[in-house]
Every structure is written in C-alpha cells, then in structure tokens.
Coordinates of C-alpha atoms and ligand atoms in Angstrom, one line a residue:
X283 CA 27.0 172.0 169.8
X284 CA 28.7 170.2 167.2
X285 CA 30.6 171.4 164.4
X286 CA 28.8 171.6 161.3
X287 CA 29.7 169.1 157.9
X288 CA 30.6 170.1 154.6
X289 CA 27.3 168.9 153.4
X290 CA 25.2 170.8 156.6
X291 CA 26.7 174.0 155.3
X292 CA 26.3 173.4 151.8
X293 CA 22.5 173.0 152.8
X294 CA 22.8 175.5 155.2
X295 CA 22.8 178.0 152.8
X296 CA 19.7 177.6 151.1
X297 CA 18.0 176.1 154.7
X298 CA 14.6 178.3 155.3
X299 CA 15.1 180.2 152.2
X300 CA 12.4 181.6 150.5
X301 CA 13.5 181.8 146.8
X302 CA 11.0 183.0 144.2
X303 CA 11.5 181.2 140.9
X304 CA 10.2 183.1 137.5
X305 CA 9.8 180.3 134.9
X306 CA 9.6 181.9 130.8
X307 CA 8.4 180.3 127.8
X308 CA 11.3 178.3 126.5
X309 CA 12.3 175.2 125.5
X310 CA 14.5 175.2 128.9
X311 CA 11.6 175.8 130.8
X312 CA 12.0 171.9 131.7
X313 CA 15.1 172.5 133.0
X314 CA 13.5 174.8 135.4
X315 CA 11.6 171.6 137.2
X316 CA 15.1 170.0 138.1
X317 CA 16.3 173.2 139.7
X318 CA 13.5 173.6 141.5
X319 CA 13.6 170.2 142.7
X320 CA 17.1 170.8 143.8
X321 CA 16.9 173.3 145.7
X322 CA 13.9 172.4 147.5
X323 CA 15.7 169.5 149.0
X324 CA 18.3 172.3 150.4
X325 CA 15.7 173.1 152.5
X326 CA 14.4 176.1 150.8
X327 CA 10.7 177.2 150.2
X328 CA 10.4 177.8 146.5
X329 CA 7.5 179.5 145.2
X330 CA 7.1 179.2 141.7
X331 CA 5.4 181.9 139.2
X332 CA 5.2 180.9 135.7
X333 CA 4.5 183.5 132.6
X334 CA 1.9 182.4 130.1
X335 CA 4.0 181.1 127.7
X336 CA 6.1 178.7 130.4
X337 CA 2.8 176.9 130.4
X338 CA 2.7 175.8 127.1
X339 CA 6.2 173.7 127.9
X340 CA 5.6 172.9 131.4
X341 CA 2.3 172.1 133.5
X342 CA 1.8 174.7 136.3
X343 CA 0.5 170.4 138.0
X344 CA 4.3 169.8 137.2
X345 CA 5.7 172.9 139.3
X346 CA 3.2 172.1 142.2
X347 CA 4.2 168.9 142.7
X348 CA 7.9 169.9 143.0
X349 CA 7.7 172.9 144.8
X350 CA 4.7 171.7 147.2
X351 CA 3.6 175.7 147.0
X352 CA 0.9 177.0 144.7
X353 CA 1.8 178.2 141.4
X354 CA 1.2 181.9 140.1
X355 CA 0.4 181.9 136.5
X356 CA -1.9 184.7 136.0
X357 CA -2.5 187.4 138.3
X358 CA -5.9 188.6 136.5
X359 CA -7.1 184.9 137.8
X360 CA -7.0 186.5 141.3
X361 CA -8.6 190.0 141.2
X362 CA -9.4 190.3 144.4
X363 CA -5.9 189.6 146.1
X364 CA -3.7 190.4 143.5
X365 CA -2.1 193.7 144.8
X366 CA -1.3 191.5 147.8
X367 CA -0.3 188.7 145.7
X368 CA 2.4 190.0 143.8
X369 CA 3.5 192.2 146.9
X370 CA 3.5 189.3 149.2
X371 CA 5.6 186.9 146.8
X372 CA 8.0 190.2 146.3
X373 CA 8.6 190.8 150.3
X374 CA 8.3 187.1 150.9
X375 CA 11.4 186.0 148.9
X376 CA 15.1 186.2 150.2
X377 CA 16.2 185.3 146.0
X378 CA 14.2 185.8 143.0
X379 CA 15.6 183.8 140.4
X380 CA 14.4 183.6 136.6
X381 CA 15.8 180.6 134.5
X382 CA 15.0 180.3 131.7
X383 CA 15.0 184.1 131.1
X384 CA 13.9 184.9 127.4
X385 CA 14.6 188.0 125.6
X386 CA 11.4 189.2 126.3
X387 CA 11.7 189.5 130.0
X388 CA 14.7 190.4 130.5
X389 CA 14.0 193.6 128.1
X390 CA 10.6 194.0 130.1
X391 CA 12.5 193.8 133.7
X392 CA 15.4 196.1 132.0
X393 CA 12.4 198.9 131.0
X394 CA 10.2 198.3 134.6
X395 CA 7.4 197.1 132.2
X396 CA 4.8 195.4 135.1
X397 CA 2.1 193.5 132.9
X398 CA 2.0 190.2 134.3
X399 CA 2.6 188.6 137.7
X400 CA 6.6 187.3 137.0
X401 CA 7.3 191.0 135.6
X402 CA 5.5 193.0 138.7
X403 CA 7.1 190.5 141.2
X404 CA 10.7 191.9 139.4
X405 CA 9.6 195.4 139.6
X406 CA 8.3 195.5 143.5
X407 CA 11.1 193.3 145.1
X408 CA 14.1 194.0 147.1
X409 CA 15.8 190.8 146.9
X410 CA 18.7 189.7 144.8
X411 CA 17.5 189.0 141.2
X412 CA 19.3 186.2 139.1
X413 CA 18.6 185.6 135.7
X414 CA 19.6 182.4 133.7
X415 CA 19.3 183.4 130.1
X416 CA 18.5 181.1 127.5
X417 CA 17.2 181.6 123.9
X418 CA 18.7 181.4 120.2
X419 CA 22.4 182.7 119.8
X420 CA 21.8 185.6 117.3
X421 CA 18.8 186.9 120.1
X422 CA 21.3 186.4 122.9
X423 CA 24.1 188.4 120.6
X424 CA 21.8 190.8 119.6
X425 CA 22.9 194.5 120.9
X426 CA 19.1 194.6 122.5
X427 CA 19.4 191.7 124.6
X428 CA 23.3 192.7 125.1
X429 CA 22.0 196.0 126.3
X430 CA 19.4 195.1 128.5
X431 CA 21.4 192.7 130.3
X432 CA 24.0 195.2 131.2
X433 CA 21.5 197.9 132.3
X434 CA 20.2 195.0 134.2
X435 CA 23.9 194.2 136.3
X436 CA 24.5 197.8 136.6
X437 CA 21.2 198.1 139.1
X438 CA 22.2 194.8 140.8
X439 CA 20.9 191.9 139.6
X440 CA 23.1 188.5 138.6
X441 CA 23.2 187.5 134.9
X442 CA 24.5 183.6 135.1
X443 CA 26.4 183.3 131.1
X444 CA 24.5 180.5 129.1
X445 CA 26.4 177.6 128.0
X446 CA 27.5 176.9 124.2
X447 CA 25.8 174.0 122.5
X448 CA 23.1 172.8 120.3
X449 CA 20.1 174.7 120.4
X450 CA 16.1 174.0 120.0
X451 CA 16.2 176.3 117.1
X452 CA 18.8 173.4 115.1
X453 CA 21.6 175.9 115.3
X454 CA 24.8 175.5 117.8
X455 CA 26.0 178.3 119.8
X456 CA 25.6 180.1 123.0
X457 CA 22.4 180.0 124.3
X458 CA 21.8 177.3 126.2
X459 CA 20.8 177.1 130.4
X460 CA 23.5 176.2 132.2
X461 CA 22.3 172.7 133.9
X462 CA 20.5 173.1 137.1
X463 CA 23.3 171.9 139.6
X464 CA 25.4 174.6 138.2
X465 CA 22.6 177.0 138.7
X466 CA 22.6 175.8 142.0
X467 CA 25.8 175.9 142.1
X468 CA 26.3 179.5 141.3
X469 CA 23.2 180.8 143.9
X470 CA 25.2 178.4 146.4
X471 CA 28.3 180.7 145.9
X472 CA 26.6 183.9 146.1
X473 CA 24.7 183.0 149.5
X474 CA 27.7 181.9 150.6
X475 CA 29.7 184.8 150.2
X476 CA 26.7 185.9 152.3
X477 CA 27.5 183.9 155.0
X478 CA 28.4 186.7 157.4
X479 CA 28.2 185.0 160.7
X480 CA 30.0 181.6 159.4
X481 CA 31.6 179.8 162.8
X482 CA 29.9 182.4 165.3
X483 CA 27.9 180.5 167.7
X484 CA 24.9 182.7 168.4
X485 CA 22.3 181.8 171.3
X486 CA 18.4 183.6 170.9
X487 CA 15.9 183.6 173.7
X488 CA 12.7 183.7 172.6
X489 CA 9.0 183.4 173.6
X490 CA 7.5 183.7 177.4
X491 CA 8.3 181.4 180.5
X492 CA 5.2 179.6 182.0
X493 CA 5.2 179.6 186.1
X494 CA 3.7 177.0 187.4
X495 CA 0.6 177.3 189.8
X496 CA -0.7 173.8 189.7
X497 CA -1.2 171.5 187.2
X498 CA -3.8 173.2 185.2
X499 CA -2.7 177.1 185.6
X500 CA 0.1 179.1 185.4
X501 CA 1.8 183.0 185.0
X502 CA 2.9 183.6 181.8
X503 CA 2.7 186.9 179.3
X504 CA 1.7 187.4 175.9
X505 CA 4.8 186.7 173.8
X506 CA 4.3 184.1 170.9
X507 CA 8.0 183.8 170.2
X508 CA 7.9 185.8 166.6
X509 CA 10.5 188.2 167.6
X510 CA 13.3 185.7 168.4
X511 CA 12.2 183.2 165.9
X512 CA 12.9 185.7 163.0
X513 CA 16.5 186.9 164.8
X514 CA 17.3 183.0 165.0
X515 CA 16.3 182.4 161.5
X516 CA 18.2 185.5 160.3
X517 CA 21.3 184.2 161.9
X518 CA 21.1 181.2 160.7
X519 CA 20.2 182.3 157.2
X520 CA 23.7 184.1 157.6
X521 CA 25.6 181.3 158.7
X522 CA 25.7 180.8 162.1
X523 CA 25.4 178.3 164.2
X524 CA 22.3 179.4 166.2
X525 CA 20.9 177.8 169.3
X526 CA 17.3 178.6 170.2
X527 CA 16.4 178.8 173.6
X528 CA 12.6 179.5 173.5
X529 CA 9.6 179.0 176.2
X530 CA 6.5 177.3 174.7
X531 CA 5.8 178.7 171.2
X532 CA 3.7 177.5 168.2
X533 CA 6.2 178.7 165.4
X534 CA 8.1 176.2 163.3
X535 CA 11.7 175.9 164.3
X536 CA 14.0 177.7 161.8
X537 CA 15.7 176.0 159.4
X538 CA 19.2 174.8 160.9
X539 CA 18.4 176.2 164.4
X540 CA 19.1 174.0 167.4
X541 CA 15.9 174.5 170.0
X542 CA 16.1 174.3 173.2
X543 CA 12.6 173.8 174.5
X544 CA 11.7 175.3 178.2
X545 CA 8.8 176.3 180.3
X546 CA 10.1 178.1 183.3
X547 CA 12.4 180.8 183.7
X548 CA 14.9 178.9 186.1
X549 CA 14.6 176.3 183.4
X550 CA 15.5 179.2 180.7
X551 CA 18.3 180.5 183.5
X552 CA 19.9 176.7 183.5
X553 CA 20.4 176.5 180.1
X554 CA 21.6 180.0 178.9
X555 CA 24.4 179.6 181.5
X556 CA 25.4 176.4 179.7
X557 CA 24.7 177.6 176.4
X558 CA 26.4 181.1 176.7
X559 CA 30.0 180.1 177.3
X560 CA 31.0 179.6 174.4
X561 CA 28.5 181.7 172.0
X562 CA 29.8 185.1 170.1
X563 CA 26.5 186.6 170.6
X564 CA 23.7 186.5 172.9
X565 CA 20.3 188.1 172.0
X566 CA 17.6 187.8 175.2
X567 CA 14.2 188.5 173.1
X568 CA 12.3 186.2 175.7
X569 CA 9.8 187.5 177.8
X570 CA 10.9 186.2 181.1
X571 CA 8.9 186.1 183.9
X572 CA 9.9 188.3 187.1
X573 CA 8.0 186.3 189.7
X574 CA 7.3 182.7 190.2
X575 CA 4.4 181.4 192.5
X576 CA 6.1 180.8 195.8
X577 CA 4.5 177.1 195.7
X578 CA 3.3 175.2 193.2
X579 CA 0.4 173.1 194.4
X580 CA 0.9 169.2 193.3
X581 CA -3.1 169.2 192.9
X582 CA -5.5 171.4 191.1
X583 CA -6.6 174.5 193.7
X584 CA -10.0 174.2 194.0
X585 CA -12.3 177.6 194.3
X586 CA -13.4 178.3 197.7
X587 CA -15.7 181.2 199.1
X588 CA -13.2 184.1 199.9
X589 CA -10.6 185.9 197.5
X590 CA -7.1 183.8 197.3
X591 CA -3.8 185.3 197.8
X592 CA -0.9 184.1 196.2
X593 CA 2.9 184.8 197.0
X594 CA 5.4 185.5 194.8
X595 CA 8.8 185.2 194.9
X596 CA 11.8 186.8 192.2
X597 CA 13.3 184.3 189.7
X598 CA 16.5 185.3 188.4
X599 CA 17.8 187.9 186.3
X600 CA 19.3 185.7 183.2
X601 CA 20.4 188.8 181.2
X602 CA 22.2 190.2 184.3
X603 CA 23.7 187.0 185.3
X604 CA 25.2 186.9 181.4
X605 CA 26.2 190.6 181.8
X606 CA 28.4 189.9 184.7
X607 CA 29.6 186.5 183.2
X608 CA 30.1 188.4 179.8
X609 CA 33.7 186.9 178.1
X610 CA 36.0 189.6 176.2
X611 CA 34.6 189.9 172.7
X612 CA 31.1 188.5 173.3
X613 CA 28.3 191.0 172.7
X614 CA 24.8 190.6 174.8
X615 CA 21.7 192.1 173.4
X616 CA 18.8 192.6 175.3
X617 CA 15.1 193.8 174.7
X618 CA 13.5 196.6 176.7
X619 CA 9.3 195.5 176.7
X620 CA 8.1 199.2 178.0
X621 CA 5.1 200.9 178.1
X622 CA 6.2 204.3 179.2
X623 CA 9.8 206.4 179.6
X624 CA 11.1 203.7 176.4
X625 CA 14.4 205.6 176.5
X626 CA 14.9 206.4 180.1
X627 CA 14.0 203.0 181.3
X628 CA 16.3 201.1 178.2
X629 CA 19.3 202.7 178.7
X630 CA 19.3 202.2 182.4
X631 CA 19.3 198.1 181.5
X632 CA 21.4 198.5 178.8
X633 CA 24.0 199.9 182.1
X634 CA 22.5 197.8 185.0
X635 CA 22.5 194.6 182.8
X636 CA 26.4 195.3 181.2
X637 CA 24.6 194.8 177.9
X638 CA 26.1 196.3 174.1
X639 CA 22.8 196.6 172.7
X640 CA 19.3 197.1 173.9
X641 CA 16.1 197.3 172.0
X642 CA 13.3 199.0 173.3
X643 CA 9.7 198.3 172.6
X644 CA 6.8 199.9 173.1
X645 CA 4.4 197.1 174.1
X646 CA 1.7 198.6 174.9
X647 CA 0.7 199.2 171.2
X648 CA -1.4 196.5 168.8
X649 CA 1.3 196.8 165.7
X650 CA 4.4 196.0 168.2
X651 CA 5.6 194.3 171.0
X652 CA 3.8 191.5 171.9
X653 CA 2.0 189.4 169.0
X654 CA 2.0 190.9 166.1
X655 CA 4.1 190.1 162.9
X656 CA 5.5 194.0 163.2
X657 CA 7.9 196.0 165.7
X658 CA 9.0 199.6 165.7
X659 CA 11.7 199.9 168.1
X660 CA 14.8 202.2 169.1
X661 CA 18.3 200.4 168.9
X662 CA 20.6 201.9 171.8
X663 CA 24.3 201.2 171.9
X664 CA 26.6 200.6 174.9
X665 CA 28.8 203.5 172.8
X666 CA 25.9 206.2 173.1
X667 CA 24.5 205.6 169.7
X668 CA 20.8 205.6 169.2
X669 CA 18.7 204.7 166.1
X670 CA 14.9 204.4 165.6
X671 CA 13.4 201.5 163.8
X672 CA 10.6 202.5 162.3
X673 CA 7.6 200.4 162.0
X674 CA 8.5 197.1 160.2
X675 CA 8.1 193.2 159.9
X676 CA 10.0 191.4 162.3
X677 CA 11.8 190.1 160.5
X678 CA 13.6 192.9 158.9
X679 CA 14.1 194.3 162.2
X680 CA 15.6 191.0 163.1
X681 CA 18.3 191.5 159.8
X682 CA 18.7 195.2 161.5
X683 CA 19.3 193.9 164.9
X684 CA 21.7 191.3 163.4
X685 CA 23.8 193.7 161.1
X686 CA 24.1 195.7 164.0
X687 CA 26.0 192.8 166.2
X688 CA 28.0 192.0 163.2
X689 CA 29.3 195.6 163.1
X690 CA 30.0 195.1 167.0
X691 CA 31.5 191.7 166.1
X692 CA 34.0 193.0 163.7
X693 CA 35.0 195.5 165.8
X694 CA 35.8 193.6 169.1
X695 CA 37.9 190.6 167.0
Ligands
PMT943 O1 7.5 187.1 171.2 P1 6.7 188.2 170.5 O2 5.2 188.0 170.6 O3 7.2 188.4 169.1 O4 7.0 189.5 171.4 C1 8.2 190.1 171.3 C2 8.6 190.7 172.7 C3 7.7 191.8 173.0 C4 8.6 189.6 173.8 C5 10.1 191.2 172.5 O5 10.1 192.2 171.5 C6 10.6 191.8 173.9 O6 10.5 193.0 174.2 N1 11.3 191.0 174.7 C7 11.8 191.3 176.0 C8 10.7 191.1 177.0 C9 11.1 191.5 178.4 O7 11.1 190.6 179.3 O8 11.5 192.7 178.6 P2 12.0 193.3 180.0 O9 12.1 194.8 179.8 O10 11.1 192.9 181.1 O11 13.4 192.7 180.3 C10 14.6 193.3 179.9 C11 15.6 192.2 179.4 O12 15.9 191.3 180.5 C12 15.0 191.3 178.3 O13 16.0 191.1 177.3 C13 14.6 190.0 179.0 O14 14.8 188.9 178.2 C14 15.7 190.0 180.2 N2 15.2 189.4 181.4 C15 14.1 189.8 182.0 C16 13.7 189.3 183.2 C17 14.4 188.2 183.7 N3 14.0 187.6 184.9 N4 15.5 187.7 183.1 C18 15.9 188.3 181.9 O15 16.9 187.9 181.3

C-alpha cells in the first residue's frame, strides 16, 4: 500500500467524520455555510442544526444544499421522534462544533439549560465540543460571557478566540469568527493530535466467506460485515492506514479504507498472507467458513428424488496461519463467535491461535453477534487480563477494541 500524501492525511482527518455543526443567530451565521462547505469536501458528514434565530440570517434551504443532510431547526416540529432526534444527532457525532456561538448559548450550554434542539444536542453528547464565539466586544468582555466560557474549558470543551476587527454592531474590536479555513484549521489540529495510529498499517477482516456449491448456491453464515467495518473505520478515523479485507457485504467502505473484496475463504487466506507482512496490527472479525464443498459443480444441481449428500472438506485456518507467521511487535486479534462455554472456549484460541487479543461473542443472542448494530463481548488478553464489554454499539466496541491494541502497540515498540 502506498504511502499516504500530505493532502490524503490532511483529509484523512476529517474522512468519515460525523461532525455536528450548531449554527446561532448572528451576523456570522453566514460564515457558518463556508465552513460547512469546507469540511464536507474533507470527506466528513456534517449534519447541521440551526437555532431559531440562525434562521433569520441563513435559510435552513442554504444549509441543506451544503451539507446534503437535513437540517434541525426545531425540535417541537418533530414530536413524535424527537427524543430520538436529539439523542441520535448527540451519539451520532464524532465533533460538535458551534460557530457562530452567541452569548446566549454559550451561557445556556455553561448552565445545562436544554430548550431547544442545538442546546439538548450540547447537553446529551459525549463528543468534543468547539465553540467559535462571535458577538459585540463589550458582550464578549463582559465577566458573564468571560465566566461562562471558562466554566465551559474547565469541563472540556474548545473555545476557538475570535478575531479583532470591525464589527456588525459599527464598533471595532474582538469579536469577530475567525474565517472558516482557520476554523478548519484549528479542528484539523485537534484531530490530528488524535491521530493515534498515524503510520501503523492495520489489516481488518470482516464479513462471511461464500463457498461455492454451484453457480446459484453456496455455504455462507450470517455476518453482514458491521463489526469489522466499524473497527476499520475507527482505525482509520485514528490515522492509520487500514486495509479492509471483507467477504461480500452491503456496507459502504469507510472513509480512507483500502477494500479488498473476496468471496471464499482460500480467497480471504491468499490475501491476508500478503497483506499481513507488513501490517502493525491484525484484527480477524470475519466469519470464516470451516468447510468448503469438496466440489463445486460447473452447472446448477438439479433436484432429484432421494436426499443429497454433500462432502466437505477443511479450508484453512487464516488466524492460525498469522499466529505462527506473527513478526516481533505485531499484535493479532481474533474474535471468538460462541454460543456456549464463551470463556473456556476463547481463551483456548486466544493460546492455539498465538493471538494477544481475543474477543468473545455470544452469538447466539438477537442484540449481538451476528447482525445487529450492537455487541456485548469479553476482551481477553494474551497477559491474563479479562474485561467485559457491556452491551454497546459496534462501534464503540470497535474504539474499545482499538484502544486496547494501541495500549499493546505502545508497549511492544
Ligand atoms: O459481521 P457482523 O454481522 O457484524 O457479525 C460480527 C461477527 C459475529 C461475525 C464477529 O463479531 C465475530 O465473532 N467474528 C468471528 C467469527 C468466527 O469465525 O469466529 P470463530 O470462533 O469461528 O473463529 C475464531 C477466529 O478464527 C476468528 O477471528 C475467525 O476470523 C478466525 N478464523 C476462523 C476460521 C478459519 N477458517 N479461519 C480463521 O481465521
């Protein structure tokens, strides 16, 4: 795989980000569209929620347009999904960020005041808040805002400092939003600081192997891919460069992920061993298929009157294969897909297999495993450390999973 450019990792950052962008009623609101703009072309998903008083200086049409996502104004406009609403835009976003933020809202975020859909997003999410100040000097000076602002950095969030100029109100002075590339520019710096796994090459399995029959049928399993999508997106997300090796899946390929598309699991076996080499990190959340059909049939098997027997014969073990191939400082994570004796049967892969890391699944239940968007699972380490995952989005098991290999990472360099 080929190094990254300058200009890859300046949009790698931002690539598959889901940024939440809180527009207020100010003259800057404008402003707002152009930083939008910008960082959609990074490749991040921006979802846009405007207060009521945003609208009076930009058209929610305006914000639709750029963002290509519908635009929250009101949340009374959507009784029956609201709750979800502002929870789902909350969980959804990796970064909120709120430019231009008036006095108003920053005092309302300060005090946890939730009365309208840009001020309960604030309240209800875990993601890094920025806010991008902008109002009339003696507001921005005033011991209020001053305060406010610093209760607001002492819980976490970013305050980016307004520039000095002219302002709508005729006056000159501090006050102004910085332009939007510097807005940019500062979330840019932030995320990149977050760039954990910059220059680790780190290869996913994901999804279930098909094995072929004849043309029309084959053996395959019930994995959709979610699990190692959301562990390749997270890597990437942190930097890295992440290859994707997945059996057929419907999922959009992360941002910045290179995909490697198979079907069967000697197909999936070829290309790890080429693909693993080199890589820092190797995480098998594929579903691989034990047993092929000992022949595939070049024609369609047509039904006769008896029962049919088929034969099966092993395909290889890929995440043994990489155990016994594994280089000095690589780590190898596998997945454990039980439906009874979870730990018994994980920690005797996590040996057999010469693996660091093994995460067991029960998947015999609706909420995890297979299929669904969730997973509660139990994270064993080669070094006798256990640690239960309780039931959670993939996703955030994936950044779990992936601050765990970090951790592992460190330590071996
Ligand atoms: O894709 P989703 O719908 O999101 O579902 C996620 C998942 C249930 C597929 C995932 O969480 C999971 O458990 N993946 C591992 C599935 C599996 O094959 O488990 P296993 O216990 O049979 O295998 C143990 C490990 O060996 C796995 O890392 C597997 O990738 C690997 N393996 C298995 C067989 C084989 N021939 N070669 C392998 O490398």
């Amino acid at each position: 795989m080929a190094a990254k450019s300058v200009k890859e990792k300046e949009a790698g950052v931002f690539a598959g980000l889901h940024i939440v962008c809180g527009v207020t009623g100010g003259i800057a609101a404008y402003k707002a569209v152009e930083v939008v703009s910008r960082l959609r072309k990074l490749g991040a998903e921006v979802h846009v929620i405007m207060t009521k008083e945003a609208t009076q200086f930009v058209t929610e049409l305006t914000f639709r347009e750029i963002s290509g996502q519908p635009v929250s104004t009101d949340m009374w406009a959507k009784v029956p999904h609201f709750h979800v609403e502002h929870i789902a835009l909350a969980t959804l976003a990796d970064l909120v960020l709120v430019a231009p933020a008036t006095a108003n809202v920053l005092a309302k975020a300060a005090n946890g005041i939730a009365d309208d859909m840009l001020s309960t997003t604030l309240l209800a999410t875990k993601a890094p808040v920025f806010f991008a100040p902008a109002m009339n000097t003696a507001m921005y000076e005033h011991p209020a805002t001053q305060h406010n602002m610093d209760v607001l950095r002492a819980r976490g969030a970013h305050i980016l400092e307004p520039a000095s100029g002219p302002l709508a109100c005729g006056t000159s002075g501090k006050g102004r939003l910085p332009e939007p590339a510097e807005i940019v520019a500062a979330l840019g710096q932030y995320l990149e600081k977050r760039a954990t796994l910059a220059g680790k090459k780190i290869l996913v399995t994901a999804g279930g192997t098909e094995e072929p029959l004849d043309p029309v049928r084959y053996l395959g399993n019930h994995s959709t891919g979610r699990m190692g999508y959301a562990i390749a997106r997270e890597a990437a997300r942190r930097g890295a460069d992440v290859v994707l090796l997945s059996g057929p899946a419907m999922l959009p390929v992360p941002e910045g992920v290179h995909l490697i598309s198979v079907q069967t699991a000697r197909q999936m076996y070829e290309a790890a061993m080429q693909e693993s080499a080199d890589a820092d990190a190797i995480i098998m959340a594929a579903a691989v298929a034990d047993y092929r059909p000992a022949v595939t049939y070049p024609h369609k098997i047509k039904k006769g009157e008896g029962s049919l027997t088929l034969t099966l014969e092993r395909n290889p073990d890929i995440l043994l294969e990489l155990g016994r191939r594994k280089r000095t400082g690589q780590i190898l994570v596998g997945f454990a897909a039980e439906t009874q004796n979870l730990h018994a049967y994980a920690k005797a892969k996590l040996e057999k297999k010469n693996l660091d890391l093994i995460v067991a699944n029960d998947v015999s239940r609706e909420d995890a495993g297979f299929a669904a968007e969730t997973n509660e699972a139990i994270l064993f380490a080669r070094d006798g450390q256990e640690r239960e995952i309780p039931l959670m989005q993939k996703t955030a098991l994936a950044a779990i999973l992936l601050d765990s290999v970090e951790k592992r990472l460190a330590e071996k360099a």
